[in-house]
Short mmCIF file of C-alpha atoms in Angstrom, two decimals:
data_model
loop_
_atom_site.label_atom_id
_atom_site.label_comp_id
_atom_site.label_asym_id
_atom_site.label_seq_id
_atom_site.Cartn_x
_atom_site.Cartn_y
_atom_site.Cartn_z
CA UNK G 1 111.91 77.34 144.01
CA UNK G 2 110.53 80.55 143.86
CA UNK G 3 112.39 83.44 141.75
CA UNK G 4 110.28 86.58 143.36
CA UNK G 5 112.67 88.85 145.17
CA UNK G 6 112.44 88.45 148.65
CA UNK G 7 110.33 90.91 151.12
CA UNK G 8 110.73 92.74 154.68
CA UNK G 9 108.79 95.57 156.08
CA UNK G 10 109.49 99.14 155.83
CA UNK G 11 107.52 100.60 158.24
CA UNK G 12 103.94 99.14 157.60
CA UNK G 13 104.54 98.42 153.95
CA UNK G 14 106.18 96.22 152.45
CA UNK G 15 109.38 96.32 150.00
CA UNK G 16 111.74 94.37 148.19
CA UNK G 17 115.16 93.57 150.33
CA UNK G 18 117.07 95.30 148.17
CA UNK G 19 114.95 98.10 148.38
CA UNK G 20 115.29 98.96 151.86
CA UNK G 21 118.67 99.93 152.80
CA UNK G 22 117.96 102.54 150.33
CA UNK G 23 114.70 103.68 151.14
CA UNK G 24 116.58 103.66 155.45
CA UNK G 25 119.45 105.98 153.88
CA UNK G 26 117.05 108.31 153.19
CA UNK G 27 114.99 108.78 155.74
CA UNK G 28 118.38 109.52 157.89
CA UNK G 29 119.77 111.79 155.20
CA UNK G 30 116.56 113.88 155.84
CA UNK G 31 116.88 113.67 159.40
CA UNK G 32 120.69 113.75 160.30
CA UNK G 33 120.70 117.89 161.23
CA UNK G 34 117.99 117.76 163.27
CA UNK G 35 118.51 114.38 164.83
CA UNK G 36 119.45 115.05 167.82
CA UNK G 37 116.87 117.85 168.71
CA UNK G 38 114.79 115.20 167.63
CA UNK G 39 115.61 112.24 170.06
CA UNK G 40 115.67 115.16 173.01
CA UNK G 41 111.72 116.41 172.05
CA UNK G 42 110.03 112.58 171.10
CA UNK G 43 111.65 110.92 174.20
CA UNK G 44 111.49 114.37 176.10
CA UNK G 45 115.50 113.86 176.72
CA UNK G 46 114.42 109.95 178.46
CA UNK G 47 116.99 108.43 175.82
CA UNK G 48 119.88 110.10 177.95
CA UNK G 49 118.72 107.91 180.99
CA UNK G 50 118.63 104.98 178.61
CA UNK G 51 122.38 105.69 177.29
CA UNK G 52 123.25 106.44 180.55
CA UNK G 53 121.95 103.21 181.75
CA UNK G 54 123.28 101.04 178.79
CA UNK G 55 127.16 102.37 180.28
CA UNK G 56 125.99 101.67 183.39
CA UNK G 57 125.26 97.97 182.91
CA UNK G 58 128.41 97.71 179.65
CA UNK G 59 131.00 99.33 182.27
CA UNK G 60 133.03 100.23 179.65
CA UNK G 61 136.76 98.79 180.55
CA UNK G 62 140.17 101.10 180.72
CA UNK G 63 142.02 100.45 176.97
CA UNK G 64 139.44 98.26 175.10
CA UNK G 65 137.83 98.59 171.11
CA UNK G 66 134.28 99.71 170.75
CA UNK G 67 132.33 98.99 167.33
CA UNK G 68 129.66 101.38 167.89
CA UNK G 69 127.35 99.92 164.77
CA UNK G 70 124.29 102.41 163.41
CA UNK G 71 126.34 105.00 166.01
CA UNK G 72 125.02 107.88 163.61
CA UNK G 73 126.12 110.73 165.42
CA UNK G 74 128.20 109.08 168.59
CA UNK G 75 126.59 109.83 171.25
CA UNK G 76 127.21 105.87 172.44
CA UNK G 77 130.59 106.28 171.60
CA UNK G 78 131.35 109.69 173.50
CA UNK G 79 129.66 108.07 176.74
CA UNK G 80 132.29 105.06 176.28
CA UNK G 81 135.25 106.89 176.14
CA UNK G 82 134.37 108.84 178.63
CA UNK G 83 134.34 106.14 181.37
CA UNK G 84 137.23 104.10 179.58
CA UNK G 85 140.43 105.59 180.00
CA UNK G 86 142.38 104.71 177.07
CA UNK G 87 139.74 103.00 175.13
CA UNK G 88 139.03 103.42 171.35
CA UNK G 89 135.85 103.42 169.65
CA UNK G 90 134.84 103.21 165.90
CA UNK G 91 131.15 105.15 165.34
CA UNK G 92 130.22 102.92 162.03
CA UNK G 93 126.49 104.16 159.97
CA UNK G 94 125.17 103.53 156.68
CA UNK G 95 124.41 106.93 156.55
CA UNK G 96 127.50 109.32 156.08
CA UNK G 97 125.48 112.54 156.25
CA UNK G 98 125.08 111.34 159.99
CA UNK G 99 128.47 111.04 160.65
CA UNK G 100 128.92 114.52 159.53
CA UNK G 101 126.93 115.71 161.90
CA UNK G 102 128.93 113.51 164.78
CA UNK G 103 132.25 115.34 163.89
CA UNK G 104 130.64 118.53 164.61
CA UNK G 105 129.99 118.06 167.86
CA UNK G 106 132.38 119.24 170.26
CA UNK G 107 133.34 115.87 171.65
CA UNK G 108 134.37 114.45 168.55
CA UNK G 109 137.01 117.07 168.46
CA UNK G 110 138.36 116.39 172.02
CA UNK G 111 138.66 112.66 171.59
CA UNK G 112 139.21 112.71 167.98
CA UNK G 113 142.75 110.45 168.68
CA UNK G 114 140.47 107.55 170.14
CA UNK G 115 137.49 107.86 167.95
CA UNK G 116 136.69 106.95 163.87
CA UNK G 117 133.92 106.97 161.77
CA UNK G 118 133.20 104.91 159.22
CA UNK G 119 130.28 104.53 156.37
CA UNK G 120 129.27 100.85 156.38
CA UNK G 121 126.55 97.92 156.74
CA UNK G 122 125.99 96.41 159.71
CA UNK G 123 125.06 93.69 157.48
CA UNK G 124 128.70 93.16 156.18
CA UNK G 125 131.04 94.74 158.28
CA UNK G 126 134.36 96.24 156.84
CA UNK G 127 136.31 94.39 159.67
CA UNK G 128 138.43 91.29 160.21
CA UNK G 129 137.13 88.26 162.83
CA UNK G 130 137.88 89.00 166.23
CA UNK G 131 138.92 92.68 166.07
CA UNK G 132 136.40 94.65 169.14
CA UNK G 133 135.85 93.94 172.62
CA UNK G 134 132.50 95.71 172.48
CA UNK G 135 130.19 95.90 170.32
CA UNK G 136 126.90 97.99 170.52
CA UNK G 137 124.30 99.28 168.62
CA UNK G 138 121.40 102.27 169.71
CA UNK G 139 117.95 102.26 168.22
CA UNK G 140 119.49 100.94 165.01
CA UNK G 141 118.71 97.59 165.14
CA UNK G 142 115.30 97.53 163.82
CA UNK G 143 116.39 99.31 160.44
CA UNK G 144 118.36 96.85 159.35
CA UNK G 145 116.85 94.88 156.15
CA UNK G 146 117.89 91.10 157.91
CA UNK G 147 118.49 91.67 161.50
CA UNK G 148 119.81 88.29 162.41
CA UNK G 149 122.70 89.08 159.64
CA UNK G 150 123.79 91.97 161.66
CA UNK G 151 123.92 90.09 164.77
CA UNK G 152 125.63 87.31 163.27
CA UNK G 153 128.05 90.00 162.10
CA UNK G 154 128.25 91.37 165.98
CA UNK G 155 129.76 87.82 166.41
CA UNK G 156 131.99 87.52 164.14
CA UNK G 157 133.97 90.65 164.74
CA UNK G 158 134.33 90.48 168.65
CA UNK G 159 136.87 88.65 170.27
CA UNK G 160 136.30 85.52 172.27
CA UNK G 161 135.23 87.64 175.91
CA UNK G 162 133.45 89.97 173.72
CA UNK G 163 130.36 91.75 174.55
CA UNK G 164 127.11 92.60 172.43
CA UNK G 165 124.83 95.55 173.89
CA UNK G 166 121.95 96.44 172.14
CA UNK G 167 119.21 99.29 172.85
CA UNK G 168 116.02 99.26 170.91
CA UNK G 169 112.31 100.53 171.31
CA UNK G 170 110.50 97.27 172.42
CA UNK G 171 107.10 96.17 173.54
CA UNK G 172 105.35 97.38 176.78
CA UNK G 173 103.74 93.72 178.75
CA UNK G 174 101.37 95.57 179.90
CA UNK G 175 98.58 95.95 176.90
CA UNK G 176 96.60 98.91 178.59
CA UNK G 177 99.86 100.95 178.56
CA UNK G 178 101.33 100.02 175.38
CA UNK G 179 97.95 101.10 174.00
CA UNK G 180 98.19 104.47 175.69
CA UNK G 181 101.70 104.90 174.28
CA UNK G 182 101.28 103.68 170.98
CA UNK G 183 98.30 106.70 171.02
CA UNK G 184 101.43 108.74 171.69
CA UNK G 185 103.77 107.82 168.93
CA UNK G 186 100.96 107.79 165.96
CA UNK G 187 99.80 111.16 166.83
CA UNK G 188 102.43 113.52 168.37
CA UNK G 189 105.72 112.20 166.98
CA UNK G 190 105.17 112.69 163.18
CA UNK G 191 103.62 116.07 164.29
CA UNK G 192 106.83 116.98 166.08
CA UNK G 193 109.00 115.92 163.10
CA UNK G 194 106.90 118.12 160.67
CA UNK G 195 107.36 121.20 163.26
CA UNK G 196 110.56 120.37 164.04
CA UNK G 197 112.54 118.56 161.02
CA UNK G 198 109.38 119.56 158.38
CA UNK G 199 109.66 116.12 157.75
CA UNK G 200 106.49 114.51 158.99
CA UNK G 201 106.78 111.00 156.70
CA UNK G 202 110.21 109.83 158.28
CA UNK G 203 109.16 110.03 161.62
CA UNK G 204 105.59 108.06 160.60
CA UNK G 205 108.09 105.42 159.15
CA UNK G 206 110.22 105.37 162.55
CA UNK G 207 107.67 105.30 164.59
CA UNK G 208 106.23 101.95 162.44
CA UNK G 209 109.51 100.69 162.61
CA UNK G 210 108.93 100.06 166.32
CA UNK G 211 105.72 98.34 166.05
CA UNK G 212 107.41 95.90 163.87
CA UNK G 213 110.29 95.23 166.11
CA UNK G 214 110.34 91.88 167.30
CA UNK G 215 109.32 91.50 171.34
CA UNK G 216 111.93 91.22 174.13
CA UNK G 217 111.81 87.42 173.71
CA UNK G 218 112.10 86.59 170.41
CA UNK G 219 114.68 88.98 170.16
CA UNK G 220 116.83 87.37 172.99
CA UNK G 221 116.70 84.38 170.55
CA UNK G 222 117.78 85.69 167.83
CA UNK G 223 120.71 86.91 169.58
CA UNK G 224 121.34 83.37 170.68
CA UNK G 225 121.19 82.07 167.45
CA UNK G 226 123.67 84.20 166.48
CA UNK G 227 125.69 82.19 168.99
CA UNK G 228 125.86 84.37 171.89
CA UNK G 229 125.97 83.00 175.49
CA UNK G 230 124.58 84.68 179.05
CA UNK G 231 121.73 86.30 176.84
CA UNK G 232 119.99 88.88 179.22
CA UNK G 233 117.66 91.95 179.09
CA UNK G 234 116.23 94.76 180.85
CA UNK G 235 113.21 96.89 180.75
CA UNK G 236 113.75 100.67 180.24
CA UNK G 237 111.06 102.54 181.21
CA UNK G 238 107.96 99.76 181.36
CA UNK G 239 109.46 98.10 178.07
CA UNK G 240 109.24 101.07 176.23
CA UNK G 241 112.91 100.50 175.32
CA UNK G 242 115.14 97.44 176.32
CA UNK G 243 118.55 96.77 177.15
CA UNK G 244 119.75 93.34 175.48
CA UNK G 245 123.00 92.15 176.44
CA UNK G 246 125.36 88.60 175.14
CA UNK G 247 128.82 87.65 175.58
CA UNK G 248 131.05 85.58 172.40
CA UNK G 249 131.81 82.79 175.26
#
């Protein structure tokens, strides 16, 4: 057996595991005040629709527990208790100058008796088996250093009946179009976070971070190996973003 430490991607390089979580914590320290602004100007305010649509298809229910993993600054969370009367939701991110920014916003304050935030790792979550009805997570996914840990996390803390929802940038089927958009992302997004965030380098590495996101497919078996049943997903927008959804059966 091999001693070297083991590898993932960060972006289009490639790091040490233990590297990465490190090297993701920073990029989101840079970009927590201005993340927001952000998401509105690179999506031109699409990723509303595709929150939107994620509550449309979760249907949040009346009194239920929402682990709202990589939630940075709760904008799945605020649409969740919003449409679920008596619900509770706990906005968890490796990245506590992100949840900073969450409790400024002017929701936070209005549900702040149904609503927590805590710094953690999707890859070891600070909570007991069986403790959320709902778990989702929002264009986090692909930061994590082992992605099939955090989804065999996912498991593990919802209750039997529990749901997974994930959103994440995916791949377009159609190769003419993906082409066309992946024009797009290489040259206007890090120019927008240099105008924008003057941070041009962490939106290069986000937009990579997409390209090396595993395809609609392979990532519905992931989440099956994780153990989840009724393992669906939907397009958003041509496959620019997906919708993945499993149930702890």
């Amino acid at each position: 057996m091999s001693d070297a430490p083991k590898t993932t991607h960060f972006g289009f390089q490639t790091v040490n595991e233990a590297e990465k979580a490190g090297m993701v914590h920073g990029v989101f320290t840079k970009v927590a005040s201005k993340y927001d602004v952000m998401n509105d100007a690179m999506s031109l305010g699409i990723h509303r629709i595709w929150k939107d649509a994620m509550m449309d298809w979760l249907a949040p229910r009346p009194g239920t527990r929402l682990l709202d993993v990589a939630g940075g600054t709760g904008d799945i969370s605020f649409r969740y208790l919003k449409r679920a009367p008596g619900a509770e939701a706990v906005v968890l991110d490796m990245t506590e100058s992100m949840l900073v920014e969450g409790r400024l916003r002017a929701e936070a304050d209005s549900m702040a008796d149904r609503l927590g935030w805590v710094v953690g790792d999707a890859m070891a979550l600070p909570f007991p088996a069986n403790s959320f009805d709902t778990y989702t997570i929002s264009f986090g996914i692909r930061n994590v250093t082992r992605v099939q840990d955090a989804l065999n996390e996912a498991y593990r803390v919802l209750r039997p009946g529990g749901r997974l929802m994930v959103l994440e940038f995916s791949q377009i089927p159609n190769d003419l179009l993906q082409k066309l958009y992946d024009f797009y992302s290489f040259n206007a997004i890090p120019v927008m976070g240099q105008i924008i965030a003057n941070d041009r380098d962490s939106y290069q590495y986000l937009v990579e971070s997409i390209r090396k996101f595993p395809d609609q497919e392979t990532f519905a078996g992931m989440i099956r190996q994780a153990g989840f049943g009724q393992v669906k997903y939907r397009n958003l927008s041509m496959g620019i973003a997906a919708l993945h959804s499993g149930w702890k059966i």
